[in-house]
CSV table of C-alpha atoms in Angstrom, one decimal:
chain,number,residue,atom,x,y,z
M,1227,UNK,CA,-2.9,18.8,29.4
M,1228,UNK,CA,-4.2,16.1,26.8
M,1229,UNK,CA,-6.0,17.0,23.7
M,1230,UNK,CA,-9.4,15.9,23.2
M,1231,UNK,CA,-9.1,16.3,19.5
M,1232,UNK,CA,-6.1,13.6,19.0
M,1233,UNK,CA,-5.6,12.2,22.2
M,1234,UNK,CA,-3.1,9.0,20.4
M,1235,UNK,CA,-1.0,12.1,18.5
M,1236,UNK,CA,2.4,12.9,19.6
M,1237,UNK,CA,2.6,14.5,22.5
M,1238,UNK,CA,4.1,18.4,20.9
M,1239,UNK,CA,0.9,17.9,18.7
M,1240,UNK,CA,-1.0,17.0,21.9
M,1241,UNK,CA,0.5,20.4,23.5
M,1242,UNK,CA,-0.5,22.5,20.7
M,1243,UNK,CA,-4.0,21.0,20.4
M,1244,UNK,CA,-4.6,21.2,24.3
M,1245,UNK,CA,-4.0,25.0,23.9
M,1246,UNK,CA,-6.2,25.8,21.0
M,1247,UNK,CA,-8.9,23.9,22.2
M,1248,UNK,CA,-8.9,25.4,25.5
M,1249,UNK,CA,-8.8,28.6,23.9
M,1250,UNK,CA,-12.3,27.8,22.2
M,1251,UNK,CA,-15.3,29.7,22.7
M,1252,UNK,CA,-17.9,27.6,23.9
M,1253,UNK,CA,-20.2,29.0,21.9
M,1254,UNK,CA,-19.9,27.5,18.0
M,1255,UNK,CA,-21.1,30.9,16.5
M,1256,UNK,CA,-18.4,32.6,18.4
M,1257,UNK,CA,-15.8,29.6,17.6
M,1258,UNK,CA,-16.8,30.2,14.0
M,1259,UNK,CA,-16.2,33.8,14.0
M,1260,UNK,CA,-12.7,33.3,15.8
M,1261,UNK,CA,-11.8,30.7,13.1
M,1262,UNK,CA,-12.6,33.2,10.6
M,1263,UNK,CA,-10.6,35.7,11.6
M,1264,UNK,CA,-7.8,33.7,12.5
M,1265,UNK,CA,-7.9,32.3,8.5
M,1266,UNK,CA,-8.1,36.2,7.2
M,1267,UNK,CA,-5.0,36.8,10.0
M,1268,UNK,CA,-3.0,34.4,8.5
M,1269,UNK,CA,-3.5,35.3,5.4
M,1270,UNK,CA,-2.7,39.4,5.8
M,1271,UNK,CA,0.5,37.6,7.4
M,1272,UNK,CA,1.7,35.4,4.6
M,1273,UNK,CA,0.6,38.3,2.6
M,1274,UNK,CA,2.5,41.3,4.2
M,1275,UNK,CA,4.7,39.8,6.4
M,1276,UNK,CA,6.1,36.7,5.5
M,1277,UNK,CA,9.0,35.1,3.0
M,1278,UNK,CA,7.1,32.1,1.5
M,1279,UNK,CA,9.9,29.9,0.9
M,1280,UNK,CA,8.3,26.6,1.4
M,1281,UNK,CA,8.5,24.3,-1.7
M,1282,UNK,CA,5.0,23.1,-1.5
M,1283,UNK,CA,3.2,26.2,-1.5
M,1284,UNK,CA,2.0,29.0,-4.0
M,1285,UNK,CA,0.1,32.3,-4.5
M,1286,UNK,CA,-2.8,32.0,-6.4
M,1287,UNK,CA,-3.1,33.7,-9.3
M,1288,UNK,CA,-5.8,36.5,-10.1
M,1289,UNK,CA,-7.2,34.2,-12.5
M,1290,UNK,CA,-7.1,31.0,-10.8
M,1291,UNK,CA,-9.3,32.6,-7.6
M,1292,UNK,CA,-11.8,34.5,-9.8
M,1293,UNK,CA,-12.9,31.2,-12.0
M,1294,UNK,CA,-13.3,29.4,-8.7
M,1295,UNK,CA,-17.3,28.5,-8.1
M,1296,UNK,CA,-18.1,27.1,-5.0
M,1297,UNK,CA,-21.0,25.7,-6.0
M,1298,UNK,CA,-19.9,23.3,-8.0
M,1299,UNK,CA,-17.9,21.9,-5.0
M,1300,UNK,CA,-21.2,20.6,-3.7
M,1301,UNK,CA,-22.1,19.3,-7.4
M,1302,UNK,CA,-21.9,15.2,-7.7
M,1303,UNK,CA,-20.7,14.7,-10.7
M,1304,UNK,CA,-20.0,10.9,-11.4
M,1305,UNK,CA,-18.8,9.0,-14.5
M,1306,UNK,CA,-18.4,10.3,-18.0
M,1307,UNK,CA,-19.6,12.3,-19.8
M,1308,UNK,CA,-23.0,11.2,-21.7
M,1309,UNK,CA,-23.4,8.3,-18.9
M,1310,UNK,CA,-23.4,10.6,-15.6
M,1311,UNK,CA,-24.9,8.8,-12.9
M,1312,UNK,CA,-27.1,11.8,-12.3
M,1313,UNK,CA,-28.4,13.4,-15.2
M,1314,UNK,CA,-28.9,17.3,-16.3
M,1315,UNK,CA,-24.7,18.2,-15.9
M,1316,UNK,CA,-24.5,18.6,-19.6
M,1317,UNK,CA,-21.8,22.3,-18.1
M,1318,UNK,CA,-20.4,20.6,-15.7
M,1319,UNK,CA,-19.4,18.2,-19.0
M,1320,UNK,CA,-17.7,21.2,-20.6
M,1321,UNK,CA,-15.6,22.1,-17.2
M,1322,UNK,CA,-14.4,18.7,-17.5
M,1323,UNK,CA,-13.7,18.3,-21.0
M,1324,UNK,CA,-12.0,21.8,-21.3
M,1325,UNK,CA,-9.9,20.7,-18.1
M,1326,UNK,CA,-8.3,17.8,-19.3
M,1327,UNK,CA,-7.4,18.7,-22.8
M,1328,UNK,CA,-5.9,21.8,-21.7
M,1329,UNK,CA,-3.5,19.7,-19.1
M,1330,UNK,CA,-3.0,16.9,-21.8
M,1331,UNK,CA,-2.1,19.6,-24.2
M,1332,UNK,CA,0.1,21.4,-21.9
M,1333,UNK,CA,2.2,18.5,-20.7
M,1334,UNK,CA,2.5,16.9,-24.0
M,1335,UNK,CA,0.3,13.6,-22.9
M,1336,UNK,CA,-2.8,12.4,-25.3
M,1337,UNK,CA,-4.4,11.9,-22.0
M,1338,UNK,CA,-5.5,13.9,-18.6
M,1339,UNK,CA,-6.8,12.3,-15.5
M,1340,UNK,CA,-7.7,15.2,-13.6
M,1341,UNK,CA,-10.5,13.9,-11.5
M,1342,UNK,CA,-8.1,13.0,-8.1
M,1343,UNK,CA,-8.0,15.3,-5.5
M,1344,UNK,CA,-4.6,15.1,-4.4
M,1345,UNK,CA,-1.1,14.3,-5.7
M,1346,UNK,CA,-1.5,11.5,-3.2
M,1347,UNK,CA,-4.7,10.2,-4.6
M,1348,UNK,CA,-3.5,9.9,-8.3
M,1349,UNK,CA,-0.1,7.9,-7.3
M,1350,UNK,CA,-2.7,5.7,-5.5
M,1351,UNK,CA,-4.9,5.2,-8.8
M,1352,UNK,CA,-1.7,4.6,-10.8
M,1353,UNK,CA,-0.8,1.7,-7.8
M,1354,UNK,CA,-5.0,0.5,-7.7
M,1355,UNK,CA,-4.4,0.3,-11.6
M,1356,UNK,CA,-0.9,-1.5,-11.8
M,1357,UNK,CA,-0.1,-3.2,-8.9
M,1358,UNK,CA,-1.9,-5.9,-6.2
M,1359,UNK,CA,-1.5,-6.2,-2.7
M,1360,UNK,CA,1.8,-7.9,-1.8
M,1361,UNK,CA,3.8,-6.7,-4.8
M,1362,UNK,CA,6.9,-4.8,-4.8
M,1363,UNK,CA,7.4,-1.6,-5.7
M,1364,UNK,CA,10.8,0.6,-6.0
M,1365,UNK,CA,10.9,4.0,-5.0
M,1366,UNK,CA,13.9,6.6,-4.2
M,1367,UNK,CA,15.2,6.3,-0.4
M,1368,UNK,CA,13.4,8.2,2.3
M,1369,UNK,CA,16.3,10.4,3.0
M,1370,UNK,CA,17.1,11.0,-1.2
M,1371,UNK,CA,13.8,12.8,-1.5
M,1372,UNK,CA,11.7,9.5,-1.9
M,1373,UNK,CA,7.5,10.3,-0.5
M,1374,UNK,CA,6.4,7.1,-1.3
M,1375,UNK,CA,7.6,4.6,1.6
M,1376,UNK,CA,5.1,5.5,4.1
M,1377,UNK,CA,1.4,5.7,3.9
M,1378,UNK,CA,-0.2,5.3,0.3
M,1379,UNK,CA,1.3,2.2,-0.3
M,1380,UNK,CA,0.9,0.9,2.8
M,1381,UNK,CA,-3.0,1.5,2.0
M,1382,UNK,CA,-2.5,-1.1,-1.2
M,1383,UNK,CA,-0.6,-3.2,0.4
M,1384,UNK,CA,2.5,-2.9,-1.3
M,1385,UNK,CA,5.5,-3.8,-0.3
M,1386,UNK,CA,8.0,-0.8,-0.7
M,1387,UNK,CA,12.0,-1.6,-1.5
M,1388,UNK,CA,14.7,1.4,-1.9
M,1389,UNK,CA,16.2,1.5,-4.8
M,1390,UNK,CA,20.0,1.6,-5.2
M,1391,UNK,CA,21.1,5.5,-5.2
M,1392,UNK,CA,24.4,7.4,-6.3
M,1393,UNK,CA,25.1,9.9,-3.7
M,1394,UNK,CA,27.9,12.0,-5.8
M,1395,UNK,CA,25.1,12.1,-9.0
M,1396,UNK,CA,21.9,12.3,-6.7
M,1397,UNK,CA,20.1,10.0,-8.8
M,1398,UNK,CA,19.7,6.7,-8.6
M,1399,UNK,CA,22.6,4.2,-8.9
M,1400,UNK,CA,22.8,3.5,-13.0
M,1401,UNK,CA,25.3,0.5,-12.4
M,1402,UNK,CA,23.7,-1.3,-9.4
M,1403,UNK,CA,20.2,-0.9,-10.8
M,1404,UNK,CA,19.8,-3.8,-13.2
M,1405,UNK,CA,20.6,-6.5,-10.7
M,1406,UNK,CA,18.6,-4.3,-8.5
M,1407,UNK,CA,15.3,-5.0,-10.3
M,1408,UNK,CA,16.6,-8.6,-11.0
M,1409,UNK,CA,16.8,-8.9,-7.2
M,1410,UNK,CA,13.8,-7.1,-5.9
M,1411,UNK,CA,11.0,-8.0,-9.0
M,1412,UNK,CA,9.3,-4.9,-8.6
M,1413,UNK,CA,5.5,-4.3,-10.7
M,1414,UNK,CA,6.4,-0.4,-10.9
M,1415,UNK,CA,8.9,2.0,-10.1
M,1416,UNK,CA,8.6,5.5,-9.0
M,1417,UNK,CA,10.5,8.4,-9.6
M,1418,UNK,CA,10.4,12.0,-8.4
M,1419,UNK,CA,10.3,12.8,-4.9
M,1420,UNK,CA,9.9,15.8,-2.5
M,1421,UNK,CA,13.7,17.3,-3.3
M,1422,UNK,CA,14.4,17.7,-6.9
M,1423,UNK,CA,17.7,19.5,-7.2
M,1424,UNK,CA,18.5,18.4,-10.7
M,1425,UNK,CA,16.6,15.8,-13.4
M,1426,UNK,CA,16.6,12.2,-13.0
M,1427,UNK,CA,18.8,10.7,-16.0
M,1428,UNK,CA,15.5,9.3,-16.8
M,1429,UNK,CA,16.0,7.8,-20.7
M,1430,UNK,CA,19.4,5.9,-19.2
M,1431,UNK,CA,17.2,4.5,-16.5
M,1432,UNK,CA,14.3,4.0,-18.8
M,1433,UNK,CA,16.4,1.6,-21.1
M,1434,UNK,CA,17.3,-0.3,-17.6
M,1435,UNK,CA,14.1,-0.9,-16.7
M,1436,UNK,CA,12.0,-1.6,-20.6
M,1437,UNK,CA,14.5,-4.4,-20.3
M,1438,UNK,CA,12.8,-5.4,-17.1
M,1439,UNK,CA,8.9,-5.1,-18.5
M,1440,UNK,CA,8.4,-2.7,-15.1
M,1441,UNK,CA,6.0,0.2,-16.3
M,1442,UNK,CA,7.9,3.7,-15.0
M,1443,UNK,CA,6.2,6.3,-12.9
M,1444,UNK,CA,7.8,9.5,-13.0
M,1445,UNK,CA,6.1,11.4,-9.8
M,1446,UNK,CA,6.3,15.5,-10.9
M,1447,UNK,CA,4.5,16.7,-8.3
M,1448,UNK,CA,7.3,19.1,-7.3
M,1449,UNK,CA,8.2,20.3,-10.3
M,1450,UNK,CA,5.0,20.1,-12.9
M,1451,UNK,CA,5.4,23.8,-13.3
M,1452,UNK,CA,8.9,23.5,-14.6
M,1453,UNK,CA,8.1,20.7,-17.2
M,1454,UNK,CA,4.8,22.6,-18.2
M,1455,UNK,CA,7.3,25.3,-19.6
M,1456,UNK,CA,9.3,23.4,-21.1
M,1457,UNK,CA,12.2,23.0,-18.6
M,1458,UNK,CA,14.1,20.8,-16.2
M,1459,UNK,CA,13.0,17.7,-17.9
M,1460,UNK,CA,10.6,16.1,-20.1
M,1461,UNK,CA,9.4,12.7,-18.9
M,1462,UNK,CA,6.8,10.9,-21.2
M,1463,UNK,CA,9.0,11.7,-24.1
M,1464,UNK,CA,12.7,10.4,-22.2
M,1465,UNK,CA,10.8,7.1,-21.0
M,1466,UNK,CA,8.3,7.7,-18.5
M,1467,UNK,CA,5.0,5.8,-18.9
M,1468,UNK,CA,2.8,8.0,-16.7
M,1469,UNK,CA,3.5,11.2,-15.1
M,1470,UNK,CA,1.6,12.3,-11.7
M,1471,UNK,CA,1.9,15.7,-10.4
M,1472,UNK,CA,0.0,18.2,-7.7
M,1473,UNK,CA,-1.7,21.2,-9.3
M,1474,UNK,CA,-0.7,23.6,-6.8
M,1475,UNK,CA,3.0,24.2,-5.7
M,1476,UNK,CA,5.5,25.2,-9.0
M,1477,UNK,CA,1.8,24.8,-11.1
M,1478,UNK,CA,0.0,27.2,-9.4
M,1479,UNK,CA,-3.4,26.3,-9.4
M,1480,UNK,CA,-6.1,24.7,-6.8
M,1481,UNK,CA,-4.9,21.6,-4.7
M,1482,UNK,CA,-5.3,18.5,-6.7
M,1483,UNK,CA,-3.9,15.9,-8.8
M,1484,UNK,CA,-3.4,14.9,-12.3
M,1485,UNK,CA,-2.6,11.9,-14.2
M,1486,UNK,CA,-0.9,12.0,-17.3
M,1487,UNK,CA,0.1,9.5,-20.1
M,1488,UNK,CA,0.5,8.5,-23.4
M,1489,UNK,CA,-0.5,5.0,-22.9
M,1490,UNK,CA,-4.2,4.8,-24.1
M,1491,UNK,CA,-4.9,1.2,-22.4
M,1492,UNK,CA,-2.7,2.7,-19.0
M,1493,UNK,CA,-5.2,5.7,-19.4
M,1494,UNK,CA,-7.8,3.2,-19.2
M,1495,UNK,CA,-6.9,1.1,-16.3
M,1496,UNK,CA,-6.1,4.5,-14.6
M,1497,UNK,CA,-9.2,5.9,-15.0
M,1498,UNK,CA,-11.3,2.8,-14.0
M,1499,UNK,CA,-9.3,2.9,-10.8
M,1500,UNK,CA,-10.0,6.3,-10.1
M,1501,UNK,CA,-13.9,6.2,-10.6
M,1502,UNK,CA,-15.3,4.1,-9.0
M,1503,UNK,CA,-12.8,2.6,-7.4
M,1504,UNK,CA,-11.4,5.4,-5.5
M,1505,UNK,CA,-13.9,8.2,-5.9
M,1506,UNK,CA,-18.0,8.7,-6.3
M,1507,UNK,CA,-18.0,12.2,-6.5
M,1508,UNK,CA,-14.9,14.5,-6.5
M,1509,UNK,CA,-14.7,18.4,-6.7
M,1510,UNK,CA,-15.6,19.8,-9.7
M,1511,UNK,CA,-14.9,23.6,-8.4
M,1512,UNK,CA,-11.3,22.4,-9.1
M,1513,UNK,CA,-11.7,22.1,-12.6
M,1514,UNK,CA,-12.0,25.9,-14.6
M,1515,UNK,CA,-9.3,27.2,-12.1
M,1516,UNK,CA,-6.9,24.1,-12.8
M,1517,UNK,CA,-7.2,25.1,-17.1
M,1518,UNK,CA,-6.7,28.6,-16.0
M,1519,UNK,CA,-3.4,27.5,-14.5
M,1520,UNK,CA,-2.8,25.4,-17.5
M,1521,UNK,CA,-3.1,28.6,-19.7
M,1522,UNK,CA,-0.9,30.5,-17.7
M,1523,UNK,CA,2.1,28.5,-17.9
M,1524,UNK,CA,1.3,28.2,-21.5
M,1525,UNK,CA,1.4,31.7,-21.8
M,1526,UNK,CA,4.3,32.2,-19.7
M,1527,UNK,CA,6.3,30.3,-22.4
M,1528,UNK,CA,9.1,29.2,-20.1
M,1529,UNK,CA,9.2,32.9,-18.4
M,1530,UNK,CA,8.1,32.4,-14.7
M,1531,UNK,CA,10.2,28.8,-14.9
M,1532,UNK,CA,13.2,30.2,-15.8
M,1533,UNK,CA,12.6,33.3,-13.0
M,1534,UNK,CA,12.1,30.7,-10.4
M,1535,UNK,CA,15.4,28.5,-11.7
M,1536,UNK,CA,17.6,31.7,-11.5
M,1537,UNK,CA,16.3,33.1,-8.4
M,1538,UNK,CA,16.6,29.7,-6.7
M,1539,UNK,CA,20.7,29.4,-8.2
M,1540,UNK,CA,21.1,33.0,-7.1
M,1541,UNK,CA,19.9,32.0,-3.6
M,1542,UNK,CA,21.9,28.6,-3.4
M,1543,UNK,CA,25.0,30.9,-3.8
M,1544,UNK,CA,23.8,32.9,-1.4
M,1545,UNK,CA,23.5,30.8,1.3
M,1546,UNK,CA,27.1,29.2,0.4
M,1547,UNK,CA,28.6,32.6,0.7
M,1548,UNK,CA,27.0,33.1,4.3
M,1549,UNK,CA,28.5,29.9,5.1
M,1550,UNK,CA,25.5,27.1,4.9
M,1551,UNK,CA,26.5,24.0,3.7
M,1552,UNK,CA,24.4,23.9,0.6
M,1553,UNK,CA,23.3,20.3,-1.1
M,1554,UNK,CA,24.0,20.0,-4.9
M,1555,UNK,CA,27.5,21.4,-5.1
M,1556,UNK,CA,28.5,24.3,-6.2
M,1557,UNK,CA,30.5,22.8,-10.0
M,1558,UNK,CA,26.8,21.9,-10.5
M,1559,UNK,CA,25.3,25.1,-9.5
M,1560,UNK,CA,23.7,23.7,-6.7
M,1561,UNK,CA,20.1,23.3,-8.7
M,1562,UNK,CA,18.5,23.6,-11.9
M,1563,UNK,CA,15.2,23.4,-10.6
M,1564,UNK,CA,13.6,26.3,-7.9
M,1565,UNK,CA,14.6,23.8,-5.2
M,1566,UNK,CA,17.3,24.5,-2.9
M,1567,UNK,CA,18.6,22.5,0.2
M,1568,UNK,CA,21.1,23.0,3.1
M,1569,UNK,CA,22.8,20.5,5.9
M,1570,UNK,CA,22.0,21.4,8.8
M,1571,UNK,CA,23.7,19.6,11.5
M,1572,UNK,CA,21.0,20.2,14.5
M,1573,UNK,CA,18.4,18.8,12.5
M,1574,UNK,CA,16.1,20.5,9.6
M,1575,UNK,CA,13.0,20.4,11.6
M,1576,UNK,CA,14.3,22.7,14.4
M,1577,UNK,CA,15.6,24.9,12.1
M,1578,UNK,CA,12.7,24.9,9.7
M,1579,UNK,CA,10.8,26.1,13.4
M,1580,UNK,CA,13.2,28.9,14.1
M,1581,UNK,CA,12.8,30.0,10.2
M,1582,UNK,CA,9.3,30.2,10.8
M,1583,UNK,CA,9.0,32.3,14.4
M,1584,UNK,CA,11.2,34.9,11.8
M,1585,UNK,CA,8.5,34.8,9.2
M,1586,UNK,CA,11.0,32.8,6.9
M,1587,UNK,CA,8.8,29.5,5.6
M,1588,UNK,CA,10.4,26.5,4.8
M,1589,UNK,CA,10.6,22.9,5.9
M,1590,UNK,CA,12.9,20.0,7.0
M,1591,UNK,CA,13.6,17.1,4.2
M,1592,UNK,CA,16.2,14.6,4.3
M,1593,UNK,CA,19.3,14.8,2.7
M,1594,UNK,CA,22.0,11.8,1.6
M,1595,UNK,CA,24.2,13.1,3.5
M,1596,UNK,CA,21.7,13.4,7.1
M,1597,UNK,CA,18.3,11.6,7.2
M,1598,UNK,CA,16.7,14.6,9.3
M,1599,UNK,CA,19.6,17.1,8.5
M,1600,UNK,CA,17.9,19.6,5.6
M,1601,UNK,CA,16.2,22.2,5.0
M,1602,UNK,CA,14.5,22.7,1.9
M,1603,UNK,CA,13.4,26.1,0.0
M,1604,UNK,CA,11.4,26.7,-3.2
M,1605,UNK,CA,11.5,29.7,-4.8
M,1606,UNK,CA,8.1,29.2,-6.8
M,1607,UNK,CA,5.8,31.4,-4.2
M,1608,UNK,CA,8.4,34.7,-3.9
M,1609,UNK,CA,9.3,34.5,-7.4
M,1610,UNK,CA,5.2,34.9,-8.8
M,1611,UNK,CA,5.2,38.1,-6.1
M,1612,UNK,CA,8.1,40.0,-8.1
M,1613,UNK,CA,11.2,38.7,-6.3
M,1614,UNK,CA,14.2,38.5,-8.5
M,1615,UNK,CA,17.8,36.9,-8.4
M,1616,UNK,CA,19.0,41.0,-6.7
M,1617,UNK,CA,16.9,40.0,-3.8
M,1618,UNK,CA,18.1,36.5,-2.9
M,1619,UNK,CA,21.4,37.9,-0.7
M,1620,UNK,CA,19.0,39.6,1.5
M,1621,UNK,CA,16.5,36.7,2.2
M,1622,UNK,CA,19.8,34.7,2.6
M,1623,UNK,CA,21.5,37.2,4.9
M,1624,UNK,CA,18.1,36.5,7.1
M,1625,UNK,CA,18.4,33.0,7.0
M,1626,UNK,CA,22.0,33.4,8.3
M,1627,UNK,CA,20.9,36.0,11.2
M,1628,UNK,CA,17.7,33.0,12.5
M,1629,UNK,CA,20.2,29.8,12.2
M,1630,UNK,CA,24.1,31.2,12.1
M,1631,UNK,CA,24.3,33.8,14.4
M,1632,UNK,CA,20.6,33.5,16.4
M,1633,UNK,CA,19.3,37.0,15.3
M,1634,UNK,CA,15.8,38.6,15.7
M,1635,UNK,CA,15.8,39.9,11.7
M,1636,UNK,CA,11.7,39.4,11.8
M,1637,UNK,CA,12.3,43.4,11.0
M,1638,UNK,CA,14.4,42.6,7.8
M,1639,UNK,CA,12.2,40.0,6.9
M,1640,UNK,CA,10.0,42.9,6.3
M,1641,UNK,CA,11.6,44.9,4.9
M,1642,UNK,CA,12.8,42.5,2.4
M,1643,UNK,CA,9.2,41.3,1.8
M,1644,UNK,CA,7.8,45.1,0.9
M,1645,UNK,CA,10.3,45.3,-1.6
M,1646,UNK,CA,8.1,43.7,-4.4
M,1647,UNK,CA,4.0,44.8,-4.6
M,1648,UNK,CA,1.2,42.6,-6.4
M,1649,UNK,CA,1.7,39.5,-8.8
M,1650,UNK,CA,4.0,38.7,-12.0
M,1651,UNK,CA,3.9,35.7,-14.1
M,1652,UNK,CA,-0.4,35.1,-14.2
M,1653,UNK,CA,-2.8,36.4,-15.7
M,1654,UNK,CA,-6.2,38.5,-14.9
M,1655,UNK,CA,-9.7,37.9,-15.9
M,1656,UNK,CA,-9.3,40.6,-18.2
M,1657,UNK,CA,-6.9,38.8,-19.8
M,1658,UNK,CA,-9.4,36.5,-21.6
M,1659,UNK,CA,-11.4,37.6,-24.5
């Protein structure tokens, strides 16, 4: 059966699609209502039933859903401040004002770019801003973590080189990297990537690369919540020149992106390239519920960041002691961050599938040891729902049971899950004055 949807996608995409769109109603009010439910369904289920280990996900806080308008999603608001292109959004001023300062403030920048709508989109302003099509720039490998190979730089035309990386340190390669850059020329290099077990020796590679006159990315997206509480690492003060992150995952607030520096002409350039360049209007609904994030990992005070660090070392040894093969090492402690990754010699993607038919959430990454061989968990999501470092045995007990010994625990997973009622680490409306 062949999808009308996507008929050039791959053909288990072109299976799933068949079946959902033959399972339509014809009629749209009906579709609608089916599409309704199925959202509530799913989220009763990630609610109730599931483990949300996934690194790229999180709860919402109280806070961050009651600020959310809606209206203001359908609000075009373009330019600054004072010389809008449409006149009369003296609030919608405010929103954006009180936004930025509060993420500048938070993440020790003098300036916020918190117009792009994705993580995505701001690494794309930062290329727009820095780079022109043809040039070179240096990311981490595909299978070390690196997201920036395929697609967004493909869209500037960039030409992408891997650079030199230190298996044994899982960092890039300090001694090879200076005839690296000599070699390759690149206009910017990107750190940061979509498995951040421990911090990038960043001012050691920073010194490398001033020599070079290549302006440093450092690409937090996975772990902006960490570095808003003061932990893991601190990258615009060790040598980064702009810092992009998502506002979601370890932030916890609405899907987005944000650009950060201390560079007041990179700020500049950044911004240009972001308005108009890249976007006319953008989603101002995003804005009061990204400052109530900001607020909440200012008042957490390195709390909920340290939870998600202990609970995600407490799980690392727990997989070990089931008998996973667990990335990081254990004289390291496996992780320092609420990442966690394991080999898994059939493949991370199939097992990331079998995890998830047991209401265990995660996802395949790639691994230096096994391009397509990990599987990667975050503990960001389970710990803001109460979960603690006495719980981890049990979620990894579960993981054991789906990939080690090919157990039904989908009744354990439950049981684990009711353990731990309501939210910790956010904050209420009625926590404002």
């Amino acid at each position: 059966m062949e999808s009308y949807t996507a008929p050039w996608a791959s053909s288990a995409a072109r299976r799933r699609l068949a079946a959902v769109e033959a399972a339509l109603p014809s009629d749209p009010a009906e579709a609608l209502e089916r599409a309704a439910a199925a959202a509530h369904s799913h989220a009763q289920r990630l609610d109730e039933d599931t483990l949300q280990l996934n690194a790229g996900t999180n709860v919402p806080s109280p806070l961050v859903a009651a600020l959310h308008e809606s209206a203001l999603a359908a609000q075009p608001s373009m330019g600054y401040p004072g010389t809008k292109y449409q006149p009369g959004l003296e609030a919608i001023d405010v929103v954006e004002v009180t936004a930025a300062t509060a993420v500048a403030r938070l993440m020790g920048a003098a300036f916020a770019e918190v117009r792009p709508t994705s993580a995505t989109l701001a690494n794309l302003a930062v290329y727009t801003a820095l780079t022109d099509p043809g040039d070179t720039i240096a990311v981490l490998p595909d299978w070390a973590g690196g997201r920036h190979a395929a697609g967004v730089a493909s869209v500037r035309g960039l030409r992408v080189a891997a650079l030199p990386y230190d298996t044994e340190a899982l960092d890039v390669d300090l001694d090879a990297l200076d005839e690296f850059l000599g070699w390759e020329i690149p206009r910017l290099l990107v750190l940061g990537g979509s498995l951040m077990l421990f911090p990038h020796r960043l001012s050691a590679i920073a010194d490398v690369v001033r020599g070079h006159g290549i302006p440093l990315l450092y690409d937090a997206s996975q772990v902006a919540g960490l570095i808003a509480e003061d932990r893991f690492q601190d990258p615009l003060r060790e040598g980064a020149d702009l810092m992009t992150f998502s506002t979601y995952t370890s932030f916890g607030g609405p899907p987005g992106g944000v650009i950060v520096t201390n560079d007041a002409e990179l700020a500049e350039q950044v911004a240009n390239a972001v308005h108009p360049v890249l976007l006319a209007n953008y989603d101002a609904s995003r804005l009061v519920p990204l400052a109530a994030a900001a607020l909440e990992r200012d008042r957490s005070a390195g709390a909920y960041a340290d939870q998600c660090i202990a609970n995600a070392q407490a799980l690392a040894e727990a997989l070990a002691e089931e008998g996973f093969a667990v990335v990081g090492g254990a004289d390291r402690g496996y992780t320092t961050s609420h990442h966690v990754a394991i080999e898994i010699p059939g493949g991370g993607t199939a097992a990331a599938v079998k995890l998830a038919e047991s209401n265990l959430l995660a996802s395949d990454i790639g691994i230096p040891s096994d391009p397509s061989g990990g599987v990667r968990f975050g503990t960001q999501a389970i710990t803001r729902q109460g979960f603690i470092e006495d719980d981890m045995p049990a979620i990894a007990a579960a993981c054991a049971g789906v990939l080690l010994h090919d157990r039904d625990v989908r009744r354990d997973v439950a049981e684990v899950r009711r353990r731990r009622v309501g939210l910790r680490w956010c904050l209420t409306p009625e926590d404002l004055p």
